[in-house]
PDB file of C-alpha atoms in Angstrom:
ATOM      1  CA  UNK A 645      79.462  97.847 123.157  1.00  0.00           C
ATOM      2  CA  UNK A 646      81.929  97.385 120.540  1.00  0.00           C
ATOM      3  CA  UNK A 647      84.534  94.314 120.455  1.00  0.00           C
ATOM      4  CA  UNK A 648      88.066  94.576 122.096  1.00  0.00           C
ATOM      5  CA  UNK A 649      91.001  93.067 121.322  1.00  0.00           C
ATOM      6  CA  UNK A 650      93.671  91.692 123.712  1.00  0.00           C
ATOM      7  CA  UNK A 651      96.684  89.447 122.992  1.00  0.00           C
ATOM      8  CA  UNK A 652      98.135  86.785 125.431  1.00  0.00           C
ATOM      9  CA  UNK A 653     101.302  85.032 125.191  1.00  0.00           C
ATOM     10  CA  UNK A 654     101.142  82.294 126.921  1.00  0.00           C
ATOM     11  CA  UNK A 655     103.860  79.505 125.901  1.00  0.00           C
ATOM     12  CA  UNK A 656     103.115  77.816 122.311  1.00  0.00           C
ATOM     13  CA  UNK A 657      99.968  79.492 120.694  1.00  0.00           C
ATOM     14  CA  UNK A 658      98.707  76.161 119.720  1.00  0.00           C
ATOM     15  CA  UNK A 659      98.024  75.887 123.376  1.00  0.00           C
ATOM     16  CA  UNK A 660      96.154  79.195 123.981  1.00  0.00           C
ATOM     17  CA  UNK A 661      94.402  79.438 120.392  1.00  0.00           C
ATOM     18  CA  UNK A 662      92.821  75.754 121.440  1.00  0.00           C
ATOM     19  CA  UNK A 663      91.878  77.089 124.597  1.00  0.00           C
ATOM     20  CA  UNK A 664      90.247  80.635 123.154  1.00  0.00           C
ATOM     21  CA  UNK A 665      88.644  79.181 120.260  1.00  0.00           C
ATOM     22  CA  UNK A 666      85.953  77.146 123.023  1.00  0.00           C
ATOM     23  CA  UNK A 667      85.120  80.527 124.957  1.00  0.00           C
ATOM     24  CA  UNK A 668      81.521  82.263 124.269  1.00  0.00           C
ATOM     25  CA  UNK A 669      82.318  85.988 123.502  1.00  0.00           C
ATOM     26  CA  UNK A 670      85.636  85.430 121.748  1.00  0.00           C
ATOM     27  CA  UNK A 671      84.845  85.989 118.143  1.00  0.00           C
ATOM     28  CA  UNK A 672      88.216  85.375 116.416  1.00  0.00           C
ATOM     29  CA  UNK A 673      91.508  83.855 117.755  1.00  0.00           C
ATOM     30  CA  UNK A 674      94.642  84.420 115.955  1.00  0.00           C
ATOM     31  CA  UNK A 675      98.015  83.035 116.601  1.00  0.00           C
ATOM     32  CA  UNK A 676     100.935  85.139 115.585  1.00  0.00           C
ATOM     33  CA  UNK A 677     103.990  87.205 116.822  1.00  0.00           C
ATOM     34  CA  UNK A 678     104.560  90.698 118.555  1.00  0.00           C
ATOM     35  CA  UNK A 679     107.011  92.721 120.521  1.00  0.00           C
ATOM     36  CA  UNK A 680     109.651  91.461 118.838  1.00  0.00           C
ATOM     37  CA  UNK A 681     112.339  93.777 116.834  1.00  0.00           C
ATOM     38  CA  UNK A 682     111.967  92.652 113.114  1.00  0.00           C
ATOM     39  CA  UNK A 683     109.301  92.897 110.228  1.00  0.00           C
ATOM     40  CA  UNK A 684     107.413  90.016 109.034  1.00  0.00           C
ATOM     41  CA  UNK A 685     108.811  87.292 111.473  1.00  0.00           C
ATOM     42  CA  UNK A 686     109.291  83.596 109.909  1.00  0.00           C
ATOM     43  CA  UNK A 687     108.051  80.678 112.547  1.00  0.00           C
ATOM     44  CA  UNK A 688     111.749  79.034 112.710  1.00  0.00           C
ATOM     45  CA  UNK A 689     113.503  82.721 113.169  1.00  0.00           C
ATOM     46  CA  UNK A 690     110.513  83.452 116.600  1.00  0.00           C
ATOM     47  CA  UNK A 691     111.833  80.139 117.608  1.00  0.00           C
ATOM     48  CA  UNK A 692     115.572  81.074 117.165  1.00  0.00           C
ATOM     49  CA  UNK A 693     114.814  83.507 120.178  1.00  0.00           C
ATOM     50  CA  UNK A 694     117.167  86.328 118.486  1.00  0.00           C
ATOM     51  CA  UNK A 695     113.589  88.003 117.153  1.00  0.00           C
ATOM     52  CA  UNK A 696     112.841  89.422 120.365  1.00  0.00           C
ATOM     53  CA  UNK A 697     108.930  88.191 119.743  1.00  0.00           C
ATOM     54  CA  UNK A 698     106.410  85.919 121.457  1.00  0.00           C
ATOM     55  CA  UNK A 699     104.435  83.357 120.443  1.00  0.00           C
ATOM     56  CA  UNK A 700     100.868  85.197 120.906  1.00  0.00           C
ATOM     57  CA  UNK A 701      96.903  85.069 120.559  1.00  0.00           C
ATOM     58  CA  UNK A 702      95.023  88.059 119.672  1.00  0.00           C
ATOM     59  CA  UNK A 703      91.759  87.534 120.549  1.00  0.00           C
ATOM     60  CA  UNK A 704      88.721  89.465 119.627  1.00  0.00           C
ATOM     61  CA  UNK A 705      85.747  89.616 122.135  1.00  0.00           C
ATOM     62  CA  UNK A 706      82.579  90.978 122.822  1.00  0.00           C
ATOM     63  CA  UNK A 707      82.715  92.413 126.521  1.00  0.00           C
ATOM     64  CA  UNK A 708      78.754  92.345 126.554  1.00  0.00           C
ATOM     65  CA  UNK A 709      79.714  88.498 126.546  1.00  0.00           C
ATOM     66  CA  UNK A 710      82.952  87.835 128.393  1.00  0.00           C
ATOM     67  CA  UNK A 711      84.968  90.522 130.386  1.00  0.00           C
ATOM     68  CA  UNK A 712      88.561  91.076 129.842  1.00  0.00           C
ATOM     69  CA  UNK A 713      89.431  89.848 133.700  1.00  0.00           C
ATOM     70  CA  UNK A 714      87.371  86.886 132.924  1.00  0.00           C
ATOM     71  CA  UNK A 715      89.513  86.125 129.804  1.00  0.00           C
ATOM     72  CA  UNK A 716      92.665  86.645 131.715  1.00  0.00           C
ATOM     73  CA  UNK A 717      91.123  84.330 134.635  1.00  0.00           C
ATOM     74  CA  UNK A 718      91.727  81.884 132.253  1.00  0.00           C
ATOM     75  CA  UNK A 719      95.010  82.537 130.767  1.00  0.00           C
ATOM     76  CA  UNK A 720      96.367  82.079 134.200  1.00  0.00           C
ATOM     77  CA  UNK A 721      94.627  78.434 134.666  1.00  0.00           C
ATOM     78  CA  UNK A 722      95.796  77.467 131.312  1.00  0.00           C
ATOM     79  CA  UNK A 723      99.489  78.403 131.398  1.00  0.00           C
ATOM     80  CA  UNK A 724     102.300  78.661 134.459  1.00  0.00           C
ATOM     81  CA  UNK A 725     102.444  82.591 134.890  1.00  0.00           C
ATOM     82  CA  UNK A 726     104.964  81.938 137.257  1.00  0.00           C
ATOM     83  CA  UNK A 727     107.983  80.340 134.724  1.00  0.00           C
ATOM     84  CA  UNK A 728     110.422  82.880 133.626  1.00  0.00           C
ATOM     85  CA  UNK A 729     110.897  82.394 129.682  1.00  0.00           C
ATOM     86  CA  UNK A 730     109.117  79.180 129.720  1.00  0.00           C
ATOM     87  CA  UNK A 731     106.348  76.786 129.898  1.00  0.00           C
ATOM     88  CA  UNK A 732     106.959  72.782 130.506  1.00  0.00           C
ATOM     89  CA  UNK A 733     109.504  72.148 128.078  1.00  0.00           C
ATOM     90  CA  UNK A 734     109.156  74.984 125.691  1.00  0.00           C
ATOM     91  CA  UNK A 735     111.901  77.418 127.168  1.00  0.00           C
ATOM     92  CA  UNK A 736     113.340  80.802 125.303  1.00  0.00           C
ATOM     93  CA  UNK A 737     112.062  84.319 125.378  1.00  0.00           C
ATOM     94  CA  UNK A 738     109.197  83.695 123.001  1.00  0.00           C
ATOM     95  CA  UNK A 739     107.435  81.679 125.072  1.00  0.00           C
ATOM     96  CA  UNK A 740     107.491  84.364 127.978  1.00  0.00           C
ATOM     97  CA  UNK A 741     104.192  84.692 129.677  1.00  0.00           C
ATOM     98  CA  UNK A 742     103.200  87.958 128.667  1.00  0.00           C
ATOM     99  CA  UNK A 743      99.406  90.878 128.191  1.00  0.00           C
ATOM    100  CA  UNK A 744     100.045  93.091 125.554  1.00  0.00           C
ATOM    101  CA  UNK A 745      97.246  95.468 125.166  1.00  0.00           C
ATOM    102  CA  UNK A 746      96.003  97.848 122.612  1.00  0.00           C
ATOM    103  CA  UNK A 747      96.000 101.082 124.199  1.00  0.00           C
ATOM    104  CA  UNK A 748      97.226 102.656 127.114  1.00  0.00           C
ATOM    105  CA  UNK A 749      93.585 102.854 128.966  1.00  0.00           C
ATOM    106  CA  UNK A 750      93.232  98.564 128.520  1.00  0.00           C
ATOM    107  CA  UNK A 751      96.979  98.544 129.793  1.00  0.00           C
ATOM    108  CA  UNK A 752      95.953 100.407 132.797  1.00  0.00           C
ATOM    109  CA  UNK A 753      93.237  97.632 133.171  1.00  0.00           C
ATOM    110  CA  UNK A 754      95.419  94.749 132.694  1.00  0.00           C
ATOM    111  CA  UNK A 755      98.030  96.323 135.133  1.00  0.00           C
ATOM    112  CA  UNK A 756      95.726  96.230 137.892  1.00  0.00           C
ATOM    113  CA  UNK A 757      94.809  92.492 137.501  1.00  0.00           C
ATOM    114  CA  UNK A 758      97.971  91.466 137.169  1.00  0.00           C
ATOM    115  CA  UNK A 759      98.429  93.615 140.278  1.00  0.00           C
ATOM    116  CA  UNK A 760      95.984  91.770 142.371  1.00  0.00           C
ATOM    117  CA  UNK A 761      96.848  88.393 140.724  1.00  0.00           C
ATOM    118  CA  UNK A 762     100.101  88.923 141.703  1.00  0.00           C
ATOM    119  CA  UNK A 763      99.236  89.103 145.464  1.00  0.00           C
ATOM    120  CA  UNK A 764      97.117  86.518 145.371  1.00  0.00           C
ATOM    121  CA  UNK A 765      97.964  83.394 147.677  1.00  0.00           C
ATOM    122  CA  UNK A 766      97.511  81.099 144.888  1.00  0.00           C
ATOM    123  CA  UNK A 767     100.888  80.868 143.312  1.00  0.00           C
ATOM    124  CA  UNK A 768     103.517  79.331 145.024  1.00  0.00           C
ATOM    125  CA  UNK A 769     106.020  81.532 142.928  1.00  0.00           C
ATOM    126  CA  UNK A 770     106.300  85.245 142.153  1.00  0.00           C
ATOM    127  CA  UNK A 771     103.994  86.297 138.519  1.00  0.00           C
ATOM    128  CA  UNK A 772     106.517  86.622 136.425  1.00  0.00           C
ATOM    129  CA  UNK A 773     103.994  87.779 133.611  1.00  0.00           C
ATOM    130  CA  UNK A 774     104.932  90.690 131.473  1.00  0.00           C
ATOM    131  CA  UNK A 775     102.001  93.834 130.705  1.00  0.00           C
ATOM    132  CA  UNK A 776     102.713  95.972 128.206  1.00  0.00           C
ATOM    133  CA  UNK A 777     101.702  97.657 124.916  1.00  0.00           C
ATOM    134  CA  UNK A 778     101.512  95.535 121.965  1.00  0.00           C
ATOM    135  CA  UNK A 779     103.480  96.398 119.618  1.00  0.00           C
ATOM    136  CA  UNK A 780     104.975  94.864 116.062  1.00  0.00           C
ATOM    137  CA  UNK A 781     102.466  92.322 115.763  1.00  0.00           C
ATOM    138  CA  UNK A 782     102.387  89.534 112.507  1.00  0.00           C
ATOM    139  CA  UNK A 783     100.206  86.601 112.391  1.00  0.00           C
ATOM    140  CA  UNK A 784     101.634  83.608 112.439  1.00  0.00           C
ATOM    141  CA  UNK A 785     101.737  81.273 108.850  1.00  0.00           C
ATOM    142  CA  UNK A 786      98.649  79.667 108.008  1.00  0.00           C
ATOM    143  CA  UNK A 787      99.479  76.274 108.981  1.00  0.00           C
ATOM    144  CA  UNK A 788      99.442  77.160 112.492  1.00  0.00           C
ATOM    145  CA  UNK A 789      96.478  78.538 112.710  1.00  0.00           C
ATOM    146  CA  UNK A 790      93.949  75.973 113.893  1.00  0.00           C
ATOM    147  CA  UNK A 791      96.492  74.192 114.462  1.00  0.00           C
ATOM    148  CA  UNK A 792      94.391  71.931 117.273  1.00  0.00           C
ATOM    149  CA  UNK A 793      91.480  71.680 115.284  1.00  0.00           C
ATOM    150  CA  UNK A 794      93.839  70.193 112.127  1.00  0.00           C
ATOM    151  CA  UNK A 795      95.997  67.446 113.619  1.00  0.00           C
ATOM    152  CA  UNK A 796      94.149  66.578 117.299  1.00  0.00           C
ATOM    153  CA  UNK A 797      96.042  63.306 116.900  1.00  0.00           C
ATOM    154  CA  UNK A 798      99.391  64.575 116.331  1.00  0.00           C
ATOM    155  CA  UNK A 799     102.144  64.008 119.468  1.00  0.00           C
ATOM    156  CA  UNK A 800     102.154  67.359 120.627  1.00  0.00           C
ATOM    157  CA  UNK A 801      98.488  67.964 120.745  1.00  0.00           C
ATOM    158  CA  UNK A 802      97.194  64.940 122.386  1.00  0.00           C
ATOM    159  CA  UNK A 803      99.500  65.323 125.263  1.00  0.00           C
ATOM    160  CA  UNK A 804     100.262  69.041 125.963  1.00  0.00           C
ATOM    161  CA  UNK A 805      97.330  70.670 123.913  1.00  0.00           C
ATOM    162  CA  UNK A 806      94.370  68.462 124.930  1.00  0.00           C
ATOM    163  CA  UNK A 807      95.032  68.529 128.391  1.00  0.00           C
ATOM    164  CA  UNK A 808      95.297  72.097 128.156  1.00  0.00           C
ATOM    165  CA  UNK A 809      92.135  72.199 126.592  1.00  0.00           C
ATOM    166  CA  UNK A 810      90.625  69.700 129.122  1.00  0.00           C
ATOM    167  CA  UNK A 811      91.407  71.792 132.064  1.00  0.00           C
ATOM    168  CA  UNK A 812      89.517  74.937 130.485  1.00  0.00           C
ATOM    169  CA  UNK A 813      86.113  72.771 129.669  1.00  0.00           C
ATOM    170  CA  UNK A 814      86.288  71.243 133.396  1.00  0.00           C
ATOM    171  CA  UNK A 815      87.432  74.630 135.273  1.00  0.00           C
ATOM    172  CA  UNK A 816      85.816  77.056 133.404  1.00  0.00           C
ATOM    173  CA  UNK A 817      82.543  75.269 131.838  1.00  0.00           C
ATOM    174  CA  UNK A 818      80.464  78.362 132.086  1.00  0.00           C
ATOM    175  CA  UNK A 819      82.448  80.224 129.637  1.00  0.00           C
ATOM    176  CA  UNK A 820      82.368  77.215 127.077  1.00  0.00           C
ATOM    177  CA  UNK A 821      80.697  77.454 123.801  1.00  0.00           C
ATOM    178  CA  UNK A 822      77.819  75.300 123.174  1.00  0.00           C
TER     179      UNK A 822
END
């Protein structure tokens, strides 16, 4: 079977892309921008929230490996799908907790997930995650990609991204590279 993509927004991408880089069957992890209304998006304008984009990961993946439900069974351990336009204190519209698929069969996929995530009893709040079509998509600059794996030491990754990255090796050790 050939690879898929799938992009997740999921708060900052440093987050996510830390988190995606560790999972077998992911082959490439890219941090970037979609659904926003502009060409060629700059990191401070995104952050502006007047873009219209998200902070996203497109992932690549090998479905003989991991599953598309398994990779968004871990999006919603690693970020709070329930927080309108936020997560912990990164709040605006690009850090909306959003699936953006590639075509309108995966959408149809991801719709029914999100479906039957959203009435599961786990949340204590209503899924406020967002499915739709991907669309406008730019990567992000280069110096945010890897971003983890670059400065593990700096403030915001040892105490936001780490954890993050923590929770996915402890809950989800099975899907963790070698």
């Amino acid at each position: 079977m050939a690879s898929q993509t799938i992009t997740l927004g999921g708060g900052c991408f440093w987050c996510t892309e830390a988190v995606y880089v560790r999972v077998k069957g992911v082959l490439d992890v890219e941090s970037g921008y979609c659904n926003g209304h502009i060409q060629r998006p700059q990191y401070e304008q995104v952050c502006s929230g007047t873009t219209g984009h998200v902070e996203v990961v497109q992932l690549v993946f090998d479905p003989a490996v991991i599953s598309l439900a398994q990779l968004l069974e871990i999006f919603f351990v690693i970020h709070d799908p329930t927080t309108l336009n936020r997560q912990g204190n990164d709040v605006g519209t690009q850090y909306r907790s959003g699936i953006y698929a590639q075509d309108a069969a995966q959408l149809a996929e991801v719709t029914a997930w999100l479906e039957a995530a959203r009435q599961d009893s786990t949340w204590r709040s209503p899924v406020v995650t967002e499915a739709v079509l991907r669309d406008n998509y730019w990567p992000a600059e280069d110096y945010h990609q890897d971003y983890f794996e670059q400065h593990p030491n700096q403030g915001y990754c040892a105490f936001v991204v780490g954890p993050k990255v923590e929770k996915f090796q402890k809950t989800f050790a099975q899907f963790a590279k070698d």
